[in-house]
mmCIF file of C-alpha atoms in Angstrom:
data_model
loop_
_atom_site.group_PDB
_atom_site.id
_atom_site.type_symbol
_atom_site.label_atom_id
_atom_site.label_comp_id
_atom_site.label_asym_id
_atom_site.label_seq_id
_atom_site.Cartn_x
_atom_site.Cartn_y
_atom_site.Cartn_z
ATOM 1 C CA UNK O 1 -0.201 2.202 25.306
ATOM 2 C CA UNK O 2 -1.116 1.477 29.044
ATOM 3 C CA UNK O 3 1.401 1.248 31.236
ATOM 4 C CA UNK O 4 2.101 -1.988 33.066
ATOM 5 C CA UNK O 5 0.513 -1.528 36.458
ATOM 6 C CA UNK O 6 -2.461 -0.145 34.295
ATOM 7 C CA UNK O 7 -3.661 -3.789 33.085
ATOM 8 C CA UNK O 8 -7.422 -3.911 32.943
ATOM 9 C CA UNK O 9 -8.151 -7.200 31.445
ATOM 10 C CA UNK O 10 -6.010 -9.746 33.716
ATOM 11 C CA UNK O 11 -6.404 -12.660 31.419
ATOM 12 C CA UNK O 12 -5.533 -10.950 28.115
ATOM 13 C CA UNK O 13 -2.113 -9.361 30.219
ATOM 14 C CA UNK O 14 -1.050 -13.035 30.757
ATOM 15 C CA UNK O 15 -1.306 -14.685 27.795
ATOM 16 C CA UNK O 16 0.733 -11.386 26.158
ATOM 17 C CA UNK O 17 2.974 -11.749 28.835
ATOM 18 C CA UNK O 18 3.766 -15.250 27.492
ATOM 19 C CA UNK O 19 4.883 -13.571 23.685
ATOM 20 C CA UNK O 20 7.937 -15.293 22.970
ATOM 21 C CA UNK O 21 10.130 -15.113 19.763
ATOM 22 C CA UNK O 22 10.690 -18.320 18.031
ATOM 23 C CA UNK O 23 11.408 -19.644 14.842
ATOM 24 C CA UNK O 24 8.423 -21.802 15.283
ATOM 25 C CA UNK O 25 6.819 -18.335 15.261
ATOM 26 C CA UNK O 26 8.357 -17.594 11.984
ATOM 27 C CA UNK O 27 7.081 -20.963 10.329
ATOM 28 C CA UNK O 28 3.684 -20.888 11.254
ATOM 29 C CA UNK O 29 3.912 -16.612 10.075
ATOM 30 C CA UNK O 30 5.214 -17.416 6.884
ATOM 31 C CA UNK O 31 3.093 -21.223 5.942
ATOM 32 C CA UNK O 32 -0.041 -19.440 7.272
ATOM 33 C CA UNK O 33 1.042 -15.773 4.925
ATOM 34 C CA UNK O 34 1.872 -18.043 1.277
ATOM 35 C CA UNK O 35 -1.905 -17.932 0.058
ATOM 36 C CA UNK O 36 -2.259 -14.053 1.093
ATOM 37 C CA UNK O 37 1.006 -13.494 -0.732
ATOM 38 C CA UNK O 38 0.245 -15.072 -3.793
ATOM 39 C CA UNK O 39 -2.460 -12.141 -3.608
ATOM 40 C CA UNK O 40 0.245 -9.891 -3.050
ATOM 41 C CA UNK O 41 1.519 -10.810 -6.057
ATOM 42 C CA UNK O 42 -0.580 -10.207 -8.600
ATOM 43 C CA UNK O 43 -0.025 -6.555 -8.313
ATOM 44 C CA UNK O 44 3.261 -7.432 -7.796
ATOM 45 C CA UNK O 45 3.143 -7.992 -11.604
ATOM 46 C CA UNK O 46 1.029 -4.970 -12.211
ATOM 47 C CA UNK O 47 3.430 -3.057 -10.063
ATOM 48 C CA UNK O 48 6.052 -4.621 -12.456
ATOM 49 C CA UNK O 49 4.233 -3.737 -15.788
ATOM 50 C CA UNK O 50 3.733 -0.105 -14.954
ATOM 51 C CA UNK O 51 6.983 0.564 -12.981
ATOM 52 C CA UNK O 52 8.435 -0.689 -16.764
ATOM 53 C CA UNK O 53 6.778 2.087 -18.561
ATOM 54 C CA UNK O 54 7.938 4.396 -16.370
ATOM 55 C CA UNK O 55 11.416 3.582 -17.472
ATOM 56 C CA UNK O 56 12.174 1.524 -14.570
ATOM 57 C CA UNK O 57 14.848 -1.455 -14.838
ATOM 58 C CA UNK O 58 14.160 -4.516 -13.455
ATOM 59 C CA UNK O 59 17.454 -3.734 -11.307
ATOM 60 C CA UNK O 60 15.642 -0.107 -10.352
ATOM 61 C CA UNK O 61 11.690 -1.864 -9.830
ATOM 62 C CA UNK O 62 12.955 -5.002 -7.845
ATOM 63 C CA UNK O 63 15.093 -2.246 -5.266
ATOM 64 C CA UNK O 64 12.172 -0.714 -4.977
ATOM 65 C CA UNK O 65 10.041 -3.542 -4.104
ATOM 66 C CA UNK O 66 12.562 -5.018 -1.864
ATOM 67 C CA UNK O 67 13.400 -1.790 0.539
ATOM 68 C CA UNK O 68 10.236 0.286 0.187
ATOM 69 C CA UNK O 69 7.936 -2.842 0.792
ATOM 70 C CA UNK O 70 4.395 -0.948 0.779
ATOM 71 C CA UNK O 71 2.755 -1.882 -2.644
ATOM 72 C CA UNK O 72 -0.031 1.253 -2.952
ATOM 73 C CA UNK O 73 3.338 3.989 -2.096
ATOM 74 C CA UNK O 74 5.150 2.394 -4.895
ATOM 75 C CA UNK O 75 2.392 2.256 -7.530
ATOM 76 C CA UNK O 76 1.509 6.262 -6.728
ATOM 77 C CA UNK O 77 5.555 6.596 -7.144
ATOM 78 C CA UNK O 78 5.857 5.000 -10.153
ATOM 79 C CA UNK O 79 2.272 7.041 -11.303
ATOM 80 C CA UNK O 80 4.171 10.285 -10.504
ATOM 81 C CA UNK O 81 7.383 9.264 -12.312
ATOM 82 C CA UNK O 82 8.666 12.095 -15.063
ATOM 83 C CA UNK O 83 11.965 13.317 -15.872
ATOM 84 C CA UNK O 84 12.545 15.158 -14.201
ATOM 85 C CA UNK O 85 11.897 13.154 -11.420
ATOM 86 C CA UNK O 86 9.336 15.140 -9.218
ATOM 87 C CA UNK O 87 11.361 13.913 -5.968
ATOM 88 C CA UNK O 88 9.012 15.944 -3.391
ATOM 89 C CA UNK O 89 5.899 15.057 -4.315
ATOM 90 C CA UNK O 90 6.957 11.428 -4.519
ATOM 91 C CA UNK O 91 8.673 11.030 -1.042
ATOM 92 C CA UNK O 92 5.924 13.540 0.639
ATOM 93 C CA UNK O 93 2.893 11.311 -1.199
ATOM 94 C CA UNK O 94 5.366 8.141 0.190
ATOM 95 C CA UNK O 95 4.820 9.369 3.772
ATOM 96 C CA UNK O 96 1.351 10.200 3.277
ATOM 97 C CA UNK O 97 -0.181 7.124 1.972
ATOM 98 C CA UNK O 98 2.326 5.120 4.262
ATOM 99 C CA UNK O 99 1.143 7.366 7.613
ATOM 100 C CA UNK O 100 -0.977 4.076 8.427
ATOM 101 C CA UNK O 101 1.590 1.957 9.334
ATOM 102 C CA UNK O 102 2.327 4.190 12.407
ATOM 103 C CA UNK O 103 -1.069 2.970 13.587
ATOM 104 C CA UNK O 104 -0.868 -0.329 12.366
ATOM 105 C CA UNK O 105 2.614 -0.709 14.034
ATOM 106 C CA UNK O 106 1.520 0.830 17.235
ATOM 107 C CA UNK O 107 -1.793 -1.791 17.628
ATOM 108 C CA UNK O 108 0.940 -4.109 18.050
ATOM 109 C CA UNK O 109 3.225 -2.405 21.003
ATOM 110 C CA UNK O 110 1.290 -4.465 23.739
ATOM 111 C CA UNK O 111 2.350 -7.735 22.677
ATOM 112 C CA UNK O 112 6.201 -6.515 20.973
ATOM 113 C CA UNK O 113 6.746 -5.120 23.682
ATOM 114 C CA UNK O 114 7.946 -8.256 25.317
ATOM 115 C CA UNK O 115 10.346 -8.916 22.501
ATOM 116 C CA UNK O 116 13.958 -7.088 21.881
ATOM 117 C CA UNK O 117 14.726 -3.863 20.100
ATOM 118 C CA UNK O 118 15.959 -5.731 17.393
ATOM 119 C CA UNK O 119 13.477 -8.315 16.980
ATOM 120 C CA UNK O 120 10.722 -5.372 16.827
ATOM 121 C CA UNK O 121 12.494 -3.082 14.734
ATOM 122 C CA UNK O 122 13.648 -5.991 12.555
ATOM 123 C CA UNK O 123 9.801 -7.260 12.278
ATOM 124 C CA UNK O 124 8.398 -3.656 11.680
ATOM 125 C CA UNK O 125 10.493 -4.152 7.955
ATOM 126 C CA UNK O 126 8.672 -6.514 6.654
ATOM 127 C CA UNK O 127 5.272 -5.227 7.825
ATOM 128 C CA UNK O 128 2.748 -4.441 5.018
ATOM 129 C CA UNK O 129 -0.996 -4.616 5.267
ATOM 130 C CA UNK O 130 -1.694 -8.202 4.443
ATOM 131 C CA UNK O 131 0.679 -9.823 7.021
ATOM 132 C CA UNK O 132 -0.529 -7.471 9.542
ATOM 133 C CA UNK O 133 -4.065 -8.493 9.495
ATOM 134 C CA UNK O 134 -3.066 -11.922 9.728
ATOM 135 C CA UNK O 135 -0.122 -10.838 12.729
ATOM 136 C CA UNK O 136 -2.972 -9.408 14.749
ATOM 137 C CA UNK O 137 -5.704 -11.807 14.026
ATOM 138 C CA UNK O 138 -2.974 -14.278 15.311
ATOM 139 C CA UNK O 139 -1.443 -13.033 18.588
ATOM 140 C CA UNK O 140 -5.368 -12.056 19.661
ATOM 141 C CA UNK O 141 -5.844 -16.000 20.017
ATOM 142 C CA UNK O 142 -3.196 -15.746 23.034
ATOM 143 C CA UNK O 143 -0.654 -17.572 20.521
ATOM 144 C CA UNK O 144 2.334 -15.658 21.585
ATOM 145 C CA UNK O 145 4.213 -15.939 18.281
ATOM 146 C CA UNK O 146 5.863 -12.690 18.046
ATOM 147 C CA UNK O 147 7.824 -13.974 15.095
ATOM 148 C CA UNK O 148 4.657 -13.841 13.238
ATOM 149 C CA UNK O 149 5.466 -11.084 11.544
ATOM 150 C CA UNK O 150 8.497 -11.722 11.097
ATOM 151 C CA UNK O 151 7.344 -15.175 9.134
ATOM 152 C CA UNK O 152 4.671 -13.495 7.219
ATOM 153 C CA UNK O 153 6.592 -10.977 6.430
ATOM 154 C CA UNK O 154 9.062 -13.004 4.835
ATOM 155 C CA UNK O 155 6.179 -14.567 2.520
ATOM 156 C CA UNK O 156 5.526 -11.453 1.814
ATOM 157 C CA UNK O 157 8.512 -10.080 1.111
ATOM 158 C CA UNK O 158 9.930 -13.041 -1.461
ATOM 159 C CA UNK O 159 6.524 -12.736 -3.548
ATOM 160 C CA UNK O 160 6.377 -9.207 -3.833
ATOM 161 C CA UNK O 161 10.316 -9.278 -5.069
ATOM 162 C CA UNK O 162 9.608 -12.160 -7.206
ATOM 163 C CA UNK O 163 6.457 -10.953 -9.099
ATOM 164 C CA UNK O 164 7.883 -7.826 -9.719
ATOM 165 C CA UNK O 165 10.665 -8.941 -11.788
ATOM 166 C CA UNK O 166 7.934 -11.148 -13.155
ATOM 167 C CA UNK O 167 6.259 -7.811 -13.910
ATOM 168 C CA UNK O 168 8.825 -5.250 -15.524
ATOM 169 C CA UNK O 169 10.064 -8.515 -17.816
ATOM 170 C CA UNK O 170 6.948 -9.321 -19.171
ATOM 171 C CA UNK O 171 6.213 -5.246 -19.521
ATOM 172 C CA UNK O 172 9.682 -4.531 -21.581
ATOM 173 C CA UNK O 173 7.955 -7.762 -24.201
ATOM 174 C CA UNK O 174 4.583 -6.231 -24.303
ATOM 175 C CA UNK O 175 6.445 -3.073 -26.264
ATOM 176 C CA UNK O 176 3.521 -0.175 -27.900
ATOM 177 C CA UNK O 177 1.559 0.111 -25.094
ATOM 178 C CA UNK O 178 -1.829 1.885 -25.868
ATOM 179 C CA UNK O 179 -2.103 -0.773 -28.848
ATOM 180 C CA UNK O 180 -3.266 -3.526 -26.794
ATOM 181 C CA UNK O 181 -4.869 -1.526 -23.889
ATOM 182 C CA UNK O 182 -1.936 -1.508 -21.647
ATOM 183 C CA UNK O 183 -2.619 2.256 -20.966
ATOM 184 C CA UNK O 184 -5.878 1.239 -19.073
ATOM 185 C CA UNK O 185 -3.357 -0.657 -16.673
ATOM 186 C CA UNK O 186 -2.485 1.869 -14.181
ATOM 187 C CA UNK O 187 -6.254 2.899 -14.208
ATOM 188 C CA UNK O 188 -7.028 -0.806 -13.707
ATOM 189 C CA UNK O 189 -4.332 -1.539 -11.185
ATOM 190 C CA UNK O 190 -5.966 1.841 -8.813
ATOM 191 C CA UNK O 191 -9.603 0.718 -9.610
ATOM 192 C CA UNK O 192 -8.953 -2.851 -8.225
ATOM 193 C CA UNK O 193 -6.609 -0.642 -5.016
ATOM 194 C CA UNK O 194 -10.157 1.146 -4.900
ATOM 195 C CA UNK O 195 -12.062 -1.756 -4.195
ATOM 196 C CA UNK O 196 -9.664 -3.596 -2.185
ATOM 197 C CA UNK O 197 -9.418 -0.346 -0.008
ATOM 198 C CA UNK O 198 -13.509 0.169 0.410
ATOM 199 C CA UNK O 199 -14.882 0.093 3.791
ATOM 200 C CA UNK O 200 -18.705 0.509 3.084
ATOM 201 C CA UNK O 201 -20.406 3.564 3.729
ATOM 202 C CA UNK O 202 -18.130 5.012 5.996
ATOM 203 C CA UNK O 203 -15.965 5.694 2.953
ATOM 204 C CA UNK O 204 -18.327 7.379 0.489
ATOM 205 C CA UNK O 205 -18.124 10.995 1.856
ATOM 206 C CA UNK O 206 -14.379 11.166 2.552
ATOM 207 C CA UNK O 207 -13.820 9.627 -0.952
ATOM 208 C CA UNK O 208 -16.513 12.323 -2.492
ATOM 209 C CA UNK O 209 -14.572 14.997 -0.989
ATOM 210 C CA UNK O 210 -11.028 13.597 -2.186
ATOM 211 C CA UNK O 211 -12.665 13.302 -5.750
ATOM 212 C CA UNK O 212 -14.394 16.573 -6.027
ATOM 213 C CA UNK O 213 -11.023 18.494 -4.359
ATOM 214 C CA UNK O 214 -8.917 16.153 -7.010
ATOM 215 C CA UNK O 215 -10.780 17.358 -9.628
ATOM 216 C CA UNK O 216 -10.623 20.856 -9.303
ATOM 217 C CA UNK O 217 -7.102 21.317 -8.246
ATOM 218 C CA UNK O 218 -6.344 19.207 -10.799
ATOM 219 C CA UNK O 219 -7.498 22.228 -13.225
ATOM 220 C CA UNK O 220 -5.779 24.609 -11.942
ATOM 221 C CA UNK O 221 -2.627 23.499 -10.118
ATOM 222 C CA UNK O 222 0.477 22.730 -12.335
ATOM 223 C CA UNK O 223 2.086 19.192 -11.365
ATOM 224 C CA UNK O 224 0.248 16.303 -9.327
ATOM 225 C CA UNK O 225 -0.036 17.861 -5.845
ATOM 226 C CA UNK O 226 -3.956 17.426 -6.709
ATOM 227 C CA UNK O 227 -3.289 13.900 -5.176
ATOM 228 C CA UNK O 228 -1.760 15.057 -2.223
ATOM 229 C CA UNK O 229 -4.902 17.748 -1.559
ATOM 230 C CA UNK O 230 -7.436 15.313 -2.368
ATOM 231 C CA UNK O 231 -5.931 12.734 0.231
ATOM 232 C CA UNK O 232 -5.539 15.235 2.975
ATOM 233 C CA UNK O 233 -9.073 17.192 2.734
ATOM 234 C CA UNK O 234 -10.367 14.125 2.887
ATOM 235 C CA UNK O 235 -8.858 12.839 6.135
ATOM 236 C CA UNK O 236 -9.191 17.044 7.597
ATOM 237 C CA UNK O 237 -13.229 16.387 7.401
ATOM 238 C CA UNK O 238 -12.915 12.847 9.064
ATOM 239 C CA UNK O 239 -11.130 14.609 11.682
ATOM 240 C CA UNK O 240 -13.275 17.487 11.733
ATOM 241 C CA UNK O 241 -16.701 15.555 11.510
ATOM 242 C CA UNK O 242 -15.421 12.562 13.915
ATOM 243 C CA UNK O 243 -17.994 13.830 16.703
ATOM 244 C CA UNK O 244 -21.325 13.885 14.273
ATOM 245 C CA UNK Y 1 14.993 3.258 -23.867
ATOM 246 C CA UNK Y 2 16.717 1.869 -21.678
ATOM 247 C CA UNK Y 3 20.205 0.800 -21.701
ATOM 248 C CA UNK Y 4 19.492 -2.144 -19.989
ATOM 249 C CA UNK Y 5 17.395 -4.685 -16.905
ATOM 250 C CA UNK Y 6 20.313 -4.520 -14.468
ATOM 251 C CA UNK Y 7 21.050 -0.199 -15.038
ATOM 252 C CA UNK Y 8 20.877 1.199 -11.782
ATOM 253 C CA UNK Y 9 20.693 5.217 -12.415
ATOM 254 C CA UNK Y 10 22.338 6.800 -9.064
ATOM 255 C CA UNK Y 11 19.553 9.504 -8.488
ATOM 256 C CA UNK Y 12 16.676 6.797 -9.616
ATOM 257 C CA UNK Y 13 18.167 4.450 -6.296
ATOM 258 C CA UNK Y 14 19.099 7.648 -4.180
ATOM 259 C CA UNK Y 15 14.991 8.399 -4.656
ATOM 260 C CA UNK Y 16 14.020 4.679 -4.189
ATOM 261 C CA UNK Y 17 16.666 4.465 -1.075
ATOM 262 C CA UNK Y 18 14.911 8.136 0.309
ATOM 263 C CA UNK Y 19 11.689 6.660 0.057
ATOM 264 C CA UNK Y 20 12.461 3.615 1.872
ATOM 265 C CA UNK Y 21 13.556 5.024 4.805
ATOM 266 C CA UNK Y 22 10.466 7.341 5.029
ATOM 267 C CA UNK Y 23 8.206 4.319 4.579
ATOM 268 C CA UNK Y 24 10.756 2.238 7.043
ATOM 269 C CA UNK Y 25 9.906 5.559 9.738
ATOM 270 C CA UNK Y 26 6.329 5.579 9.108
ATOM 271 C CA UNK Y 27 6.322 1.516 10.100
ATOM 272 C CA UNK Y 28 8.299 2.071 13.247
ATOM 273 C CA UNK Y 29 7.339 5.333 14.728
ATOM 274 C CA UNK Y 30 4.004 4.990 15.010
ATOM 275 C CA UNK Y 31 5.317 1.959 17.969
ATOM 276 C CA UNK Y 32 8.229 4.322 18.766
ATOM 277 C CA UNK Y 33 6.314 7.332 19.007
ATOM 278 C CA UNK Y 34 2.359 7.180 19.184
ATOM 279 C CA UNK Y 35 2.491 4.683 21.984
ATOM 280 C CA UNK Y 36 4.228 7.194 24.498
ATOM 281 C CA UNK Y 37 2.088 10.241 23.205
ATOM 282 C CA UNK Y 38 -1.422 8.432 22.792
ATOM 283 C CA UNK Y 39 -2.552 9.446 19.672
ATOM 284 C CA UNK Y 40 -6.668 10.824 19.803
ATOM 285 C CA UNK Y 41 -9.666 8.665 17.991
ATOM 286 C CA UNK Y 42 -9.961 11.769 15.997
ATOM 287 C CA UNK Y 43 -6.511 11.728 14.421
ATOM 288 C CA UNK Y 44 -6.703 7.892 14.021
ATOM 289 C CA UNK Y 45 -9.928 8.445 11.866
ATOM 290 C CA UNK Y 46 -8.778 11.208 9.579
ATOM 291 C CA UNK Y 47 -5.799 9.209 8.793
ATOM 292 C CA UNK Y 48 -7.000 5.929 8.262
ATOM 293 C CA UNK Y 49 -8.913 7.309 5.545
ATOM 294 C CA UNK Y 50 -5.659 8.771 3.623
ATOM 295 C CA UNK Y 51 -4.653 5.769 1.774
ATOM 296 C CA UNK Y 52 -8.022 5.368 0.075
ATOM 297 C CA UNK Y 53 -8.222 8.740 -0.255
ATOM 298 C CA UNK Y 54 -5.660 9.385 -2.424
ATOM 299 C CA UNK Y 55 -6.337 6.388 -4.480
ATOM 300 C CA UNK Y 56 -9.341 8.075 -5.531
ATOM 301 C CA UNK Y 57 -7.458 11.258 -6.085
ATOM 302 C CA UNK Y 58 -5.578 9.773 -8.368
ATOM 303 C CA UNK Y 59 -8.417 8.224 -10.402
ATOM 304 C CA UNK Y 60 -10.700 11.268 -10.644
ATOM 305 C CA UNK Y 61 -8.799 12.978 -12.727
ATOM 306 C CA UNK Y 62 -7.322 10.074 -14.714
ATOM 307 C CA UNK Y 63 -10.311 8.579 -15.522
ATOM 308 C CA UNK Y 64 -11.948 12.258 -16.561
ATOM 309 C CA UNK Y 65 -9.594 12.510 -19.256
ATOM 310 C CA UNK Y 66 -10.740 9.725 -20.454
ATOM 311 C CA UNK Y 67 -13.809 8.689 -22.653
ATOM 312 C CA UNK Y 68 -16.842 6.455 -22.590
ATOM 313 C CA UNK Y 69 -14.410 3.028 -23.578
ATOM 314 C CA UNK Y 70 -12.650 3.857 -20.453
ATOM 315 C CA UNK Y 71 -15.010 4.317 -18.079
ATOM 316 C CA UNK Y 72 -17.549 1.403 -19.120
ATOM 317 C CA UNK Y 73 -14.048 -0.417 -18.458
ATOM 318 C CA UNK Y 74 -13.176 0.741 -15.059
ATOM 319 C CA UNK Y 75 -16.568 -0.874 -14.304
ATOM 320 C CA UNK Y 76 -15.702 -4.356 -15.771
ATOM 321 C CA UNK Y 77 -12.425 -4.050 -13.970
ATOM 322 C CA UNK Y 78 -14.300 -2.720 -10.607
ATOM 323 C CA UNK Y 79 -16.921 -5.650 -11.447
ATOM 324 C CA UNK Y 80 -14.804 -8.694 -11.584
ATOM 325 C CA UNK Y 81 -12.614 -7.433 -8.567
ATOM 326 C CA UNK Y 82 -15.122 -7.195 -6.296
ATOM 327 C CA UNK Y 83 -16.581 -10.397 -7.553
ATOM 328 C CA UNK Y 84 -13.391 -12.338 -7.414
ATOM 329 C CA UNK Y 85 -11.041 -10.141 -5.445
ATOM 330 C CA UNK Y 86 -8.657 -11.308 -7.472
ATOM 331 C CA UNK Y 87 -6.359 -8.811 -9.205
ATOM 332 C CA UNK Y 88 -4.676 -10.630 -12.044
ATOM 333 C CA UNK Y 89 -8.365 -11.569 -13.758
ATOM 334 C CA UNK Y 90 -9.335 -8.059 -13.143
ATOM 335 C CA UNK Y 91 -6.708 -6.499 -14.693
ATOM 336 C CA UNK Y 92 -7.077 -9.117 -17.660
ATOM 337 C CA UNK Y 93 -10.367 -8.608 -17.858
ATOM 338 C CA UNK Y 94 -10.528 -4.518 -17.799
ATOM 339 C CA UNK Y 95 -7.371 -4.540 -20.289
ATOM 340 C CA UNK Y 96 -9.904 -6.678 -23.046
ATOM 341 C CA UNK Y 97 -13.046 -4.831 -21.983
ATOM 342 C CA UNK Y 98 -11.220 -0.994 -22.935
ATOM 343 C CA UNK Y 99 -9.812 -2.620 -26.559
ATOM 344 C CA UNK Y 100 -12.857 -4.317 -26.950
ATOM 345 C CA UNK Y 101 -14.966 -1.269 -26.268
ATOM 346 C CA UNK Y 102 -12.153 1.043 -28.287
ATOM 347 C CA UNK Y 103 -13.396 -0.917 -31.489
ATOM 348 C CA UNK Y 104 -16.524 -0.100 -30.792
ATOM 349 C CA UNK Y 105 -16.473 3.319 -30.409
#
């Protein structure tokens, strides 16, 4: 953000200076990631499940999971899934839920910044929002590890792959779905995105306004751009009420 | 169905490809891009509340068209994740609560 003769906070500007990329940096990221990924994974298996009655393979699902890498874009994909495939909505809903990584990615410029082009851009892959948290949370303490990422990133990566497959295998056995409830699962699987995704009160009056705009474009707009409107009136009023 | 786990349909991995590169820009631009422009407080707020945002856009209407079973099981499911945090056992646990409350109804 700053530039370098701007540093304010002398202590903090050495110990970032000292950000070095090793593959000790890549063993601590990925030992200290394994109990957030086995998180990860359990809607990697619900990502699984519903991806399969979409009509998903597993050979279709597990590319997903292993190039898109950004669980709540993939479950509002698969949610949107039709034939035909609605290809605009998904990839402009794709960028809009994924927008947050731009901010996520650039909280981390003042320590990456020490490391190569291909080290960053290489890192920025694997990035989702679990083994960010734990990135930042890390290279805050002065670490240096800027293979952190990289590390939990890999964790990451190899559960969310893994429980997939899990997912769409055990979805193609569970065959009629609405017999045993499985239609709830999508539902389910956004409820539990819902909670995981509440920040207190700060979040009740952008999420009224997403509901109440979902709901009426919803009756009487064609398709599912309702979920595109609700999402971006409710981040127009944070913008617009930021000062009050 | 189907013709089988491995079938890779050509347009199905041309979308999944599309959207990965779109997700890969979104991870690397905002470092590529927002860190030479500065990006306001303002901005930063209205989109950090997207994600959750559409979430609930999705729901609202999903869970509308539903009836009483449903809804009394979006709360068990809502319930045991906040509770637990753990998605498996609320997924388990909503998935019994909307049969369970189908036979009742």
């Amino acid at each position: 953000m700053a530039p370098s003769h701007d540093h304010t906070a002398p202590a903090d500007s050495a110990s970032d200076s000292a950000v070095r990329f090793s593959l000790e940096g890549v063993r601590v990221g990925f030992l200290t990631c394994i109990p957030v990924a086995l998180g990860v994974a359990g809607y990697g298996v619900a990502f699984g499940v519903v991806a399969n009655q979409a009509g998903l393979s597993v050979a279709e699902a597990a590319l997903m999971s292993a190039t898109v890498v950004a669980g709540a874009s993939q479950l509002i994909a698969v949610e949107l899934w039709a034939d035909p495939l609605p290809v605009t909505a998904i990839l402009v809903t794709t960028v809009a839920v994924n927008l947050r990584y731009s901010l996520m990615g650039a909280a981390l410029e003042r320590w990456f910044r020490h490391l190569s082009p291909a080290q960053v851009y290489g890192s920025l892959f694997l990035m989702a929002d679990e083994n960010w948290a734990l990135t930042v949370r890390d290279l805050k303490t002065g670490s240096g590890r800027g293979a952190f990422l990289l590390g939990s990133g890999i964790a990451v990566w190899t559960f969310w792959v893994a429980s997939t497959v899990l997912g769409v295998l055990a979805g193609g056995v569970i065959g009629d779905p609405a017999r045993y409830g499985f239609d709830f699962i999508l539902a389910a699987v956004f409820l539990a995105l819902a909670a995981d995704l509440w920040e207190g009160r700060s979040t009740f009056v952008p999420w009224l306004v997403a509901l109440a705009t979902a709901l009426v474009a919803s009756s009487v707009l064609p398709g599912r751009w309702y979920i595109l409107l609700g999402g971006l009136a409710a981040a127009a009023l944070e913008v617009i009420r930021y000062d009050a | 169905m189907r013709e089988g786990w491995l079938s890779l349909d050509p347009f199905v991995v041309a979308v999944v490809l599309a959207m990965a590169v779109l997700t890969y820009l979104t991870k690397v631009g905002g470092l590529w891009v927002l860190s030479r422009l500065e990006v306001s407080d303002r901005l930063e707020a209205g989109l950090s509340v997207l994600p959750g945002a559409i979430v609930i856009a999705i729901l609202g209407p999903e869970l509308a068209s539903g009836g009483p079973s449903e809804w009394a099981a979006g709360i068990v499911v809502l319930a045991i994740a906040w509770r637990t945090e753990n998605i498996l056992l609320a997924l388990c646990g909503g998935i019994l609560a909307v049969v369970a409350f189908r036979g009742l109804v």
